[in-house]
Short mmCIF file of C-alpha atoms in Angstrom, two decimals:
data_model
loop_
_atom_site.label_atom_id
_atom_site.label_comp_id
_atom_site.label_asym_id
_atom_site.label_seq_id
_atom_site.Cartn_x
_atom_site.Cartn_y
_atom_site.Cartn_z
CA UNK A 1 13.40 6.27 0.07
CA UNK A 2 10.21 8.37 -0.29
CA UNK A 3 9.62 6.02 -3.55
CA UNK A 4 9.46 2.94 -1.48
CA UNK A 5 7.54 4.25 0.90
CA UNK A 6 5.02 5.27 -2.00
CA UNK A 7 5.19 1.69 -3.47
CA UNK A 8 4.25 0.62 0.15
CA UNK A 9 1.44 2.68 0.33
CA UNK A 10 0.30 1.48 -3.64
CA UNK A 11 0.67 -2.27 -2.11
CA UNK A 12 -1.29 -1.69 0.91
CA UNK A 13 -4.33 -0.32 -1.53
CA UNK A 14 -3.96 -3.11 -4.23
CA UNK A 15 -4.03 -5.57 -1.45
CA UNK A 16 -7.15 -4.21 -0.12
CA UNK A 17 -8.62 -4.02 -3.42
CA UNK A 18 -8.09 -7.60 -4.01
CA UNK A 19 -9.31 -8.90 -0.35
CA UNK A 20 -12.58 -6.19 -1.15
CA UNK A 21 -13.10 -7.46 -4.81
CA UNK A 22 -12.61 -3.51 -5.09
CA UNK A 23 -11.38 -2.22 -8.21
CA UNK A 24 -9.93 1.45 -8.98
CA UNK A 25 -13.30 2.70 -10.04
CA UNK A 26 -15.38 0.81 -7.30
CA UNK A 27 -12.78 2.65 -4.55
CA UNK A 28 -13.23 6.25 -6.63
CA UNK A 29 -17.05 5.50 -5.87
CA UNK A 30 -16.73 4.34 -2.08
CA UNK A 31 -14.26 6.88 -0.94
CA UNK A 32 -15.37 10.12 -3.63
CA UNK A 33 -11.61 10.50 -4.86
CA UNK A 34 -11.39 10.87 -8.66
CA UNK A 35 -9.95 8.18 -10.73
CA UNK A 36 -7.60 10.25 -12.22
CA UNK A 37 -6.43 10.91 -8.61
CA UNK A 38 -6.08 7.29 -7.82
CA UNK A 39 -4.91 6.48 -10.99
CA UNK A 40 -1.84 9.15 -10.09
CA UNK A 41 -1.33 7.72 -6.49
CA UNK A 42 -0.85 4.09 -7.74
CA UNK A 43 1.03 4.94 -10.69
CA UNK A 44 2.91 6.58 -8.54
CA UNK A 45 3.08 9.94 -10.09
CA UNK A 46 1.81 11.08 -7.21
CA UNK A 47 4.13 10.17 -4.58
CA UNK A 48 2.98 12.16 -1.03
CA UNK A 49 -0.69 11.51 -1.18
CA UNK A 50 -2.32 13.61 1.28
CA UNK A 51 -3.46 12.74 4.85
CA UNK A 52 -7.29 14.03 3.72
CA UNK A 53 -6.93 11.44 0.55
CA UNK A 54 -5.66 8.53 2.75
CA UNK A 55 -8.39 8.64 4.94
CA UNK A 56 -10.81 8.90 2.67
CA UNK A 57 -9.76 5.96 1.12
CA UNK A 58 -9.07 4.22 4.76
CA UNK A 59 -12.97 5.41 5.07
CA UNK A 60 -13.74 3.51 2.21
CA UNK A 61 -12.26 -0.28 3.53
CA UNK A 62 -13.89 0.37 6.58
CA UNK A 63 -10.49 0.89 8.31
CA UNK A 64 -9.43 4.02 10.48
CA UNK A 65 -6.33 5.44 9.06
CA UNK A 66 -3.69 4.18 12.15
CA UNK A 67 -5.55 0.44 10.67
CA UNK A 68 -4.99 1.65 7.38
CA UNK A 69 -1.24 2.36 7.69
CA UNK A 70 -0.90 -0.82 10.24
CA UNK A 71 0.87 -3.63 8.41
CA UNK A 72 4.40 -5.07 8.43
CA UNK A 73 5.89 -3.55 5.73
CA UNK A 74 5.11 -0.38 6.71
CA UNK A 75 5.68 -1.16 10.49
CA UNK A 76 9.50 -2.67 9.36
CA UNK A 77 9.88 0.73 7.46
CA UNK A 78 13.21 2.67 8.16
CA UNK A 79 11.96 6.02 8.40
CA UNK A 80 15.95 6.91 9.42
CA UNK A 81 17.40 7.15 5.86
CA UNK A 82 14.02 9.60 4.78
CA UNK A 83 15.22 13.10 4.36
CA UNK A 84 13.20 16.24 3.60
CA UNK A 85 13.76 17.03 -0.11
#
């Protein structure tokens, strides 16, 4: 479960990207996150990304984090099956 949320996360920041003509390197700039740290979050090889790096990258959309995590797929998430590993 934690790996869908993750890919729901990656989604929400490609989708951004896209609407902000944004690439990776253009977001590292914007929100001062390396690329190599991006580069792990939407490979997913970093799966829990930390509050501190999702706002800065919220920060750098223009978006407040509660807008950054507000969309459907994450609102239709079932956080019931999630268990603490």
């Amino acid at each position: 479960m934690k790996d869908q949320l993750s890919s729901l996360v990656v989604d929400r920041i490609r989708t951004l990207c896209r609407q902000r003509s944004f690439s990776i390197y253009k977001l590292s700039q914007m929100s001062g996150i390396t690329r190599s740290t991006l580069n792990n979050i939407m490979g997913q090889k970093t799966r829990d990304a930390r509050l501190s790096t999702l706002l800065k990258v919220a920060n750098a959309f223009g978006l407040t984090v509660a807008e950054f995590l507000d969309f459907p797929a994450l609102n239709d998430y079932s956080f019931e099956d999630d268990t603490d590993e």
